[in-house]
PDB file of C-alpha atoms and ligand atoms in Angstrom:
ATOM      1  CA  MET A 140       0.000   0.000   0.000  1.00  0.00           C
ATOM      2  CA  GLN A 141       1.595   3.244  -1.137  1.00  0.00           C
ATOM      3  CA  HIS A 142       0.806   6.573   0.433  1.00  0.00           C
ATOM      4  CA  MET A 143       1.944  10.174   0.153  1.00  0.00           C
ATOM      5  CA  MET A 144       5.132  11.078   1.985  1.00  0.00           C
ATOM      6  CA  PHE A 145       3.461  14.325   3.095  1.00  0.00           C
ATOM      7  CA  GLN A 146       0.281  16.255   2.317  1.00  0.00           C
ATOM      8  CA  LEU A 147       0.089  19.506   0.384  1.00  0.00           C
ATOM      9  CA  PRO A 148      -2.768  21.916   1.058  1.00  0.00           C
ATOM     10  CA  PRO A 149      -4.894  22.087  -2.128  1.00  0.00           C
ATOM     11  CA  PRO A 150      -5.316  25.647  -3.469  1.00  0.00           C
ATOM     12  CA  ALA A 151      -8.986  26.576  -3.206  1.00  0.00           C
ATOM     13  CA  LEU A 152     -11.342  29.554  -3.336  1.00  0.00           C
ATOM     14  CA  PRO A 153     -14.411  30.323  -1.246  1.00  0.00           C
ATOM     15  CA  VAL A 154     -17.755  30.556  -3.036  1.00  0.00           C
ATOM     16  CA  ARG A 155     -20.248  33.331  -2.294  1.00  0.00           C
ATOM     17  CA  GLY A 156     -23.216  32.099  -0.316  1.00  0.00           C
ATOM     18  CA  SER A 157     -21.752  28.644   0.298  1.00  0.00           C
ATOM     19  CA  ASP A 158     -19.572  26.679   2.725  1.00  0.00           C
ATOM     20  CA  VAL A 159     -18.147  24.661  -0.175  1.00  0.00           C
ATOM     21  CA  LEU A 160     -14.642  25.509  -1.441  1.00  0.00           C
ATOM     22  CA  PHE A 161     -13.777  25.515  -5.153  1.00  0.00           C
ATOM     23  CA  PRO A 162     -10.565  23.479  -5.667  1.00  0.00           C
ATOM     24  CA  VAL A 163      -8.066  25.128  -8.030  1.00  0.00           C
ATOM     25  CA  ARG A 164      -6.247  22.907 -10.526  1.00  0.00           C
ATOM     26  CA  ARG A 165      -4.386  25.326 -12.813  1.00  0.00           C
ATOM     27  CA  ILE A 166      -4.157  29.073 -13.275  1.00  0.00           C
ATOM     28  CA  TYR A 167      -4.103  30.234 -16.892  1.00  0.00           C
ATOM     29  CA  CYS A 168      -3.704  33.873 -17.896  1.00  0.00           C
ATOM     30  CA  VAL A 169      -4.061  35.819 -21.121  1.00  0.00           C
ATOM     31  CA  GLY A 170      -1.707  38.586 -22.193  1.00  0.00           C
ATOM     32  CA  ARG A 171      -2.707  41.773 -24.047  1.00  0.00           C
ATOM     33  CA  ASN A 172      -6.455  41.226 -24.247  1.00  0.00           C
ATOM     34  CA  PHE A 173      -7.246  44.964 -24.014  1.00  0.00           C
ATOM     35  CA  ALA A 174      -5.956  47.113 -26.894  1.00  0.00           C
ATOM     36  CA  GLU A 175      -5.140  50.156 -24.732  1.00  0.00           C
ATOM     37  CA  HIS A 176      -3.049  48.007 -22.395  1.00  0.00           C
ATOM     38  CA  ALA A 177      -1.243  46.336 -25.318  1.00  0.00           C
ATOM     39  CA  ARG A 178      -0.363  49.818 -26.608  1.00  0.00           C
ATOM     40  CA  GLU A 179       0.836  51.080 -23.212  1.00  0.00           C
ATOM     41  CA  MET A 180       3.187  48.056 -23.158  1.00  0.00           C
ATOM     42  CA  GLY A 181       4.542  49.063 -26.574  1.00  0.00           C
ATOM     43  CA  HIS A 182       2.711  46.519 -28.732  1.00  0.00           C
ATOM     44  CA  ASP A 183       0.313  46.833 -31.658  1.00  0.00           C
ATOM     45  CA  PRO A 184      -2.815  44.779 -30.848  1.00  0.00           C
ATOM     46  CA  ALA A 185      -3.632  44.534 -34.568  1.00  0.00           C
ATOM     47  CA  LEU A 186      -0.370  42.693 -35.208  1.00  0.00           C
ATOM     48  CA  GLU A 187      -0.052  40.619 -32.034  1.00  0.00           C
ATOM     49  CA  PRO A 188      -3.166  38.758 -30.879  1.00  0.00           C
ATOM     50  CA  PRO A 189      -3.694  37.791 -27.222  1.00  0.00           C
ATOM     51  CA  PHE A 190      -1.680  34.795 -25.993  1.00  0.00           C
ATOM     52  CA  PHE A 191      -1.622  32.527 -22.944  1.00  0.00           C
ATOM     53  CA  PHE A 192       0.730  31.900 -20.039  1.00  0.00           C
ATOM     54  CA  SER A 193       0.237  30.367 -16.606  1.00  0.00           C
ATOM     55  CA  LYS A 194       0.976  30.713 -12.913  1.00  0.00           C
ATOM     56  CA  PRO A 195       1.407  27.919 -10.370  1.00  0.00           C
ATOM     57  CA  ALA A 196      -1.889  27.073  -8.647  1.00  0.00           C
ATOM     58  CA  ASP A 197      -0.303  27.716  -5.254  1.00  0.00           C
ATOM     59  CA  ALA A 198       0.461  31.318  -6.248  1.00  0.00           C
ATOM     60  CA  LEU A 199      -3.207  31.842  -5.323  1.00  0.00           C
ATOM     61  CA  VAL A 200      -4.006  34.178  -2.414  1.00  0.00           C
ATOM     62  CA  VAL A 201      -7.580  34.337  -1.156  1.00  0.00           C
ATOM     63  CA  VAL A 202      -8.708  37.938  -0.718  1.00  0.00           C
ATOM     64  CA  PRO A 203      -9.577  40.061   1.106  1.00  0.00           C
ATOM     65  CA  GLY A 204      -6.103  39.381   2.429  1.00  0.00           C
ATOM     66  CA  ASP A 205      -2.496  40.468   2.403  1.00  0.00           C
ATOM     67  CA  VAL A 206       0.398  39.879   0.063  1.00  0.00           C
ATOM     68  CA  VAL A 207       4.012  40.430   1.006  1.00  0.00           C
ATOM     69  CA  TYR A 208       6.020  42.639  -1.375  1.00  0.00           C
ATOM     70  CA  PRO A 209       8.022  40.015  -3.294  1.00  0.00           C
ATOM     71  CA  PRO A 210      11.808  39.715  -3.541  1.00  0.00           C
ATOM     72  CA  ALA A 211      14.043  40.488  -6.540  1.00  0.00           C
ATOM     73  CA  THR A 212      11.978  43.371  -7.945  1.00  0.00           C
ATOM     74  CA  ALA A 213      11.809  47.148  -7.827  1.00  0.00           C
ATOM     75  CA  ASP A 214       8.769  47.302 -10.139  1.00  0.00           C
ATOM     76  CA  LEU A 215       5.828  45.227  -8.858  1.00  0.00           C
ATOM     77  CA  HIS A 216       2.843  46.013 -11.094  1.00  0.00           C
ATOM     78  CA  HIS A 217      -0.895  45.620 -10.475  1.00  0.00           C
ATOM     79  CA  GLU A 218      -3.164  44.197 -13.198  1.00  0.00           C
ATOM     80  CA  VAL A 219      -6.858  43.911 -12.289  1.00  0.00           C
ATOM     81  CA  GLU A 220      -8.619  41.120 -14.154  1.00  0.00           C
ATOM     82  CA  LEU A 221     -11.909  39.254 -14.406  1.00  0.00           C
ATOM     83  CA  VAL A 222     -11.199  35.667 -13.343  1.00  0.00           C
ATOM     84  CA  VAL A 223     -13.248  32.791 -14.778  1.00  0.00           C
ATOM     85  CA  ALA A 224     -13.585  29.482 -12.908  1.00  0.00           C
ATOM     86  CA  LEU A 225     -14.353  26.290 -14.827  1.00  0.00           C
ATOM     87  CA  ALA A 226     -16.485  23.446 -13.467  1.00  0.00           C
ATOM     88  CA  ALA A 227     -15.922  21.309 -16.565  1.00  0.00           C
ATOM     89  CA  GLY A 228     -13.502  21.254 -19.462  1.00  0.00           C
ATOM     90  CA  GLY A 229     -12.506  19.487 -22.627  1.00  0.00           C
ATOM     91  CA  ARG A 230     -10.552  20.030 -25.808  1.00  0.00           C
ATOM     92  CA  ASN A 231     -11.452  21.928 -28.982  1.00  0.00           C
ATOM     93  CA  LEU A 232     -14.599  23.387 -27.440  1.00  0.00           C
ATOM     94  CA  ASN A 233     -17.054  25.442 -29.467  1.00  0.00           C
ATOM     95  CA  ALA A 234     -18.432  28.701 -28.066  1.00  0.00           C
ATOM     96  CA  ALA A 235     -21.517  27.087 -26.525  1.00  0.00           C
ATOM     97  CA  GLN A 236     -19.439  24.324 -24.945  1.00  0.00           C
ATOM     98  CA  ALA A 237     -16.980  26.917 -23.618  1.00  0.00           C
ATOM     99  CA  ARG A 238     -19.800  28.867 -21.981  1.00  0.00           C
ATOM    100  CA  ALA A 239     -21.214  25.679 -20.468  1.00  0.00           C
ATOM    101  CA  CYS A 240     -17.879  24.972 -18.704  1.00  0.00           C
ATOM    102  CA  ILE A 241     -18.040  28.188 -16.665  1.00  0.00           C
ATOM    103  CA  TYR A 242     -18.856  27.805 -12.991  1.00  0.00           C
ATOM    104  CA  GLY A 243     -18.490  31.410 -11.981  1.00  0.00           C
ATOM    105  CA  TYR A 244     -16.430  34.575 -11.814  1.00  0.00           C
ATOM    106  CA  GLY A 245     -14.112  36.446  -9.498  1.00  0.00           C
ATOM    107  CA  VAL A 246     -11.859  39.488  -9.390  1.00  0.00           C
ATOM    108  CA  GLY A 247      -8.117  38.878  -9.421  1.00  0.00           C
ATOM    109  CA  LEU A 248      -4.780  40.660  -9.532  1.00  0.00           C
ATOM    110  CA  ASP A 249      -2.187  39.388 -12.001  1.00  0.00           C
ATOM    111  CA  LEU A 250       0.741  40.702  -9.944  1.00  0.00           C
ATOM    112  CA  THR A 251       3.790  41.129 -12.144  1.00  0.00           C
ATOM    113  CA  ARG A 252       7.479  41.752 -11.461  1.00  0.00           C
ATOM    114  CA  ARG A 253       7.644  44.014 -14.532  1.00  0.00           C
ATOM    115  CA  ASP A 254      11.415  44.476 -14.384  1.00  0.00           C
ATOM    116  CA  LEU A 255      11.981  40.700 -14.430  1.00  0.00           C
ATOM    117  CA  GLN A 256       9.357  40.199 -17.147  1.00  0.00           C
ATOM    118  CA  ARG A 257      11.001  42.852 -19.357  1.00  0.00           C
ATOM    119  CA  ALA A 258      14.488  41.441 -18.778  1.00  0.00           C
ATOM    120  CA  ALA A 259      13.252  37.970 -19.739  1.00  0.00           C
ATOM    121  CA  ARG A 260      11.531  39.314 -22.831  1.00  0.00           C
ATOM    122  CA  ASP A 261      14.673  41.128 -23.955  1.00  0.00           C
ATOM    123  CA  LYS A 262      16.720  37.954 -23.604  1.00  0.00           C
ATOM    124  CA  GLY A 263      14.091  35.702 -25.203  1.00  0.00           C
ATOM    125  CA  GLN A 264      13.660  33.874 -21.884  1.00  0.00           C
ATOM    126  CA  PRO A 265      10.423  32.567 -20.291  1.00  0.00           C
ATOM    127  CA  TRP A 266       8.167  34.851 -18.247  1.00  0.00           C
ATOM    128  CA  ASP A 267       7.805  32.564 -15.249  1.00  0.00           C
ATOM    129  CA  MET A 268       9.880  34.528 -12.751  1.00  0.00           C
ATOM    130  CA  GLY A 269       8.143  37.759 -13.771  1.00  0.00           C
ATOM    131  CA  LYS A 270       4.624  36.306 -13.553  1.00  0.00           C
ATOM    132  CA  GLY A 271       4.563  33.086 -11.548  1.00  0.00           C
ATOM    133  CA  PHE A 272       6.143  34.005  -8.211  1.00  0.00           C
ATOM    134  CA  ASP A 273       4.766  33.360  -4.701  1.00  0.00           C
ATOM    135  CA  GLN A 274       1.490  35.174  -3.947  1.00  0.00           C
ATOM    136  CA  SER A 275       1.260  36.497  -7.518  1.00  0.00           C
ATOM    137  CA  ALA A 276      -2.434  35.596  -7.921  1.00  0.00           C
ATOM    138  CA  PRO A 277      -4.770  37.210  -5.343  1.00  0.00           C
ATOM    139  CA  VAL A 278      -8.398  36.289  -6.193  1.00  0.00           C
ATOM    140  CA  SER A 279     -11.759  37.128  -4.600  1.00  0.00           C
ATOM    141  CA  GLU A 280     -14.387  34.644  -3.560  1.00  0.00           C
ATOM    142  CA  LEU A 281     -16.057  33.117  -6.619  1.00  0.00           C
ATOM    143  CA  VAL A 282     -19.532  34.203  -7.608  1.00  0.00           C
ATOM    144  CA  PRO A 283     -21.488  31.407  -9.300  1.00  0.00           C
ATOM    145  CA  ALA A 284     -22.856  32.288 -12.733  1.00  0.00           C
ATOM    146  CA  SER A 285     -26.226  31.274 -11.301  1.00  0.00           C
ATOM    147  CA  MET A 286     -25.947  34.450  -9.166  1.00  0.00           C
ATOM    148  CA  CYS A 287     -24.132  36.947 -11.428  1.00  0.00           C
ATOM    149  CA  GLY A 288     -24.898  35.668 -14.924  1.00  0.00           C
ATOM    150  CA  HIS A 289     -22.132  35.853 -17.532  1.00  0.00           C
ATOM    151  CA  PRO A 290     -20.822  39.445 -17.425  1.00  0.00           C
ATOM    152  CA  ARG A 291     -19.579  40.537 -20.854  1.00  0.00           C
ATOM    153  CA  SER A 292     -19.739  44.283 -20.218  1.00  0.00           C
ATOM    154  CA  GLY A 293     -19.301  46.451 -17.139  1.00  0.00           C
ATOM    155  CA  ARG A 294     -16.630  48.526 -15.439  1.00  0.00           C
ATOM    156  CA  ILE A 295     -13.368  46.944 -14.355  1.00  0.00           C
ATOM    157  CA  GLU A 296     -11.175  49.211 -12.240  1.00  0.00           C
ATOM    158  CA  LEU A 297      -8.402  49.411  -9.669  1.00  0.00           C
ATOM    159  CA  SER A 298      -7.389  52.067  -7.173  1.00  0.00           C
ATOM    160  CA  VAL A 299      -4.281  52.349  -5.013  1.00  0.00           C
ATOM    161  CA  ASN A 300      -4.618  54.227  -1.704  1.00  0.00           C
ATOM    162  CA  GLY A 301      -7.904  55.657  -2.967  1.00  0.00           C
ATOM    163  CA  ARG A 302      -6.556  56.959  -6.298  1.00  0.00           C
ATOM    164  CA  LEU A 303      -7.917  55.456  -9.515  1.00  0.00           C
ATOM    165  CA  ARG A 304      -5.159  53.779 -11.553  1.00  0.00           C
ATOM    166  CA  GLN A 305      -6.870  51.383 -13.972  1.00  0.00           C
ATOM    167  CA  GLN A 306     -10.259  51.513 -15.596  1.00  0.00           C
ATOM    168  CA  GLY A 307     -11.876  49.809 -18.535  1.00  0.00           C
ATOM    169  CA  ASP A 308     -14.917  47.863 -19.615  1.00  0.00           C
ATOM    170  CA  LEU A 309     -15.268  44.113 -20.057  1.00  0.00           C
ATOM    171  CA  ALA A 310     -16.833  44.824 -23.450  1.00  0.00           C
ATOM    172  CA  ASP A 311     -13.412  46.072 -24.637  1.00  0.00           C
ATOM    173  CA  MET A 312     -11.743  42.654 -24.413  1.00  0.00           C
ATOM    174  CA  ILE A 313     -10.175  41.733 -27.762  1.00  0.00           C
ATOM    175  CA  LEU A 314     -11.250  38.101 -27.249  1.00  0.00           C
ATOM    176  CA  ASP A 315     -14.296  37.703 -25.019  1.00  0.00           C
ATOM    177  CA  VAL A 316     -14.434  35.097 -22.259  1.00  0.00           C
ATOM    178  CA  ASP A 317     -16.063  32.393 -24.369  1.00  0.00           C
ATOM    179  CA  ALA A 318     -13.586  32.936 -27.219  1.00  0.00           C
ATOM    180  CA  LEU A 319     -10.667  32.775 -24.767  1.00  0.00           C
ATOM    181  CA  ILE A 320     -11.841  29.444 -23.340  1.00  0.00           C
ATOM    182  CA  GLN A 321     -12.467  28.156 -26.850  1.00  0.00           C
ATOM    183  CA  ARG A 322      -8.961  29.130 -28.024  1.00  0.00           C
ATOM    184  CA  LEU A 323      -7.229  27.862 -24.868  1.00  0.00           C
ATOM    185  CA  SER A 324      -8.966  24.491 -25.325  1.00  0.00           C
ATOM    186  CA  THR A 325      -7.132  24.058 -28.631  1.00  0.00           C
ATOM    187  CA  LEU A 326      -3.817  24.266 -26.755  1.00  0.00           C
ATOM    188  CA  VAL A 327      -4.487  22.226 -23.593  1.00  0.00           C
ATOM    189  CA  GLU A 328      -7.244  20.013 -22.250  1.00  0.00           C
ATOM    190  CA  LEU A 329      -9.216  22.168 -19.822  1.00  0.00           C
ATOM    191  CA  ARG A 330     -10.514  20.580 -16.638  1.00  0.00           C
ATOM    192  CA  ALA A 331     -12.792  21.383 -13.727  1.00  0.00           C
ATOM    193  CA  GLY A 332     -10.869  23.552 -11.266  1.00  0.00           C
ATOM    194  CA  ASP A 333      -9.064  25.615 -13.888  1.00  0.00           C
ATOM    195  CA  LEU A 334      -8.984  29.401 -13.487  1.00  0.00           C
ATOM    196  CA  LEU A 335      -8.486  31.862 -16.321  1.00  0.00           C
ATOM    197  CA  PHE A 336      -7.323  35.454 -15.790  1.00  0.00           C
ATOM    198  CA  THR A 337      -8.815  37.267 -18.775  1.00  0.00           C
ATOM    199  CA  GLY A 338      -6.519  40.279 -19.222  1.00  0.00           C
ATOM    200  CA  THR A 339      -6.131  43.767 -17.807  1.00  0.00           C
ATOM    201  CA  PRO A 340      -7.203  47.224 -18.995  1.00  0.00           C
ATOM    202  CA  ALA A 341      -4.776  50.138 -19.347  1.00  0.00           C
ATOM    203  CA  GLY A 342      -3.190  51.920 -16.395  1.00  0.00           C
ATOM    204  CA  VAL A 343      -0.870  49.286 -14.960  1.00  0.00           C
ATOM    205  CA  ALA A 344       1.720  50.802 -12.619  1.00  0.00           C
ATOM    206  CA  ALA A 345       3.978  50.057  -9.676  1.00  0.00           C
ATOM    207  CA  LEU A 346       2.948  49.137  -6.142  1.00  0.00           C
ATOM    208  CA  GLN A 347       4.923  49.990  -3.018  1.00  0.00           C
ATOM    209  CA  PRO A 348       5.066  48.228   0.337  1.00  0.00           C
ATOM    210  CA  GLY A 349       2.235  49.603   2.469  1.00  0.00           C
ATOM    211  CA  ASP A 350      -0.121  50.229  -0.459  1.00  0.00           C
ATOM    212  CA  ARG A 351      -3.806  49.415  -0.187  1.00  0.00           C
ATOM    213  CA  VAL A 352      -5.254  48.119  -3.453  1.00  0.00           C
ATOM    214  CA  SER A 353      -8.989  48.209  -4.211  1.00  0.00           C
ATOM    215  CA  ALA A 354     -10.224  46.458  -7.329  1.00  0.00           C
ATOM    216  CA  SER A 355     -13.618  45.614  -8.728  1.00  0.00           C
ATOM    217  CA  VAL A 356     -15.559  44.221 -11.623  1.00  0.00           C
ATOM    218  CA  GLU A 357     -19.072  45.600 -11.935  1.00  0.00           C
ATOM    219  CA  GLY A 358     -21.662  42.951 -11.184  1.00  0.00           C
ATOM    220  CA  VAL A 359     -19.098  40.464  -9.826  1.00  0.00           C
ATOM    221  CA  ALA A 360     -17.099  41.531  -6.776  1.00  0.00           C
ATOM    222  CA  ALA A 361     -14.834  44.102  -5.157  1.00  0.00           C
ATOM    223  CA  ILE A 362     -11.616  43.251  -3.333  1.00  0.00           C
ATOM    224  CA  GLU A 363      -9.086  44.880  -1.030  1.00  0.00           C
ATOM    225  CA  VAL A 364      -5.465  43.776  -0.904  1.00  0.00           C
ATOM    226  CA  HIS A 365      -2.822  45.179   1.437  1.00  0.00           C
ATOM    227  CA  VAL A 366       0.807  45.022   0.258  1.00  0.00           C
ATOM    228  CA  LEU A 367       2.926  44.247   3.308  1.00  0.00           C
ATOM    229  CA  ARG A 368       6.558  45.183   3.801  1.00  0.00           C
ATOM    230  CA  PRO A 369       8.849  42.200   3.387  1.00  0.00           C
ATOM    231  CA  VAL A 370      10.247  40.757   6.599  1.00  0.00           C
ATOM    232  CA  GLU A 371      14.033  41.257   6.620  1.00  0.00           C
TER     233      GLU A 371
HETATM  234 MN1   MN B 147      -2.401  40.138 -16.893  1.00  0.00          MN
END
């Protein structure tokens, strides 16, 4: 009889109005899914379509909560995003099948060590250390689609210490949520428990230790995240 040498806590998210936790399998993200953000990063959205990357599932932080300012960066950026949670999956899904996989929605921060991401890009190296570090994926409780519907328009915004930094509208996504799931399912087999960060609007900028971040997606949720000073 074989057994595990030790147990790992499974990443999971609370669900609004329920005692049941949603277990997280993988965290997928999409890059440059809002044209204004693609342009602020120096890219032409007409020439470079959105693309996918991922974060480790245990980079998840349940919010409201705290994150510790991470090591090895002087340029930690906020990116507010609509997060989609899947209760089913598959490969090569059509739009209706993609929609049917969605369990619910949350609000997340795709925290990014921009200096490391840029250095990797310039050297043709992977993004992992810029995007997939510890505590790089704060996410709200999930709101089941049975409660919030399938939001495809509405304000998405982020403030730092009460000052508005990012704002946009879900309707301005280059690929909408269903199209993103559909396209991602041609690259990997999606499964129940997968999360998808769907891209950030313009206005990304640096966070400092001590900052209080407020972020929201209209009709879904609002979150607060406190950026703690690292312990020496
Ligand atoms: Mn992002």
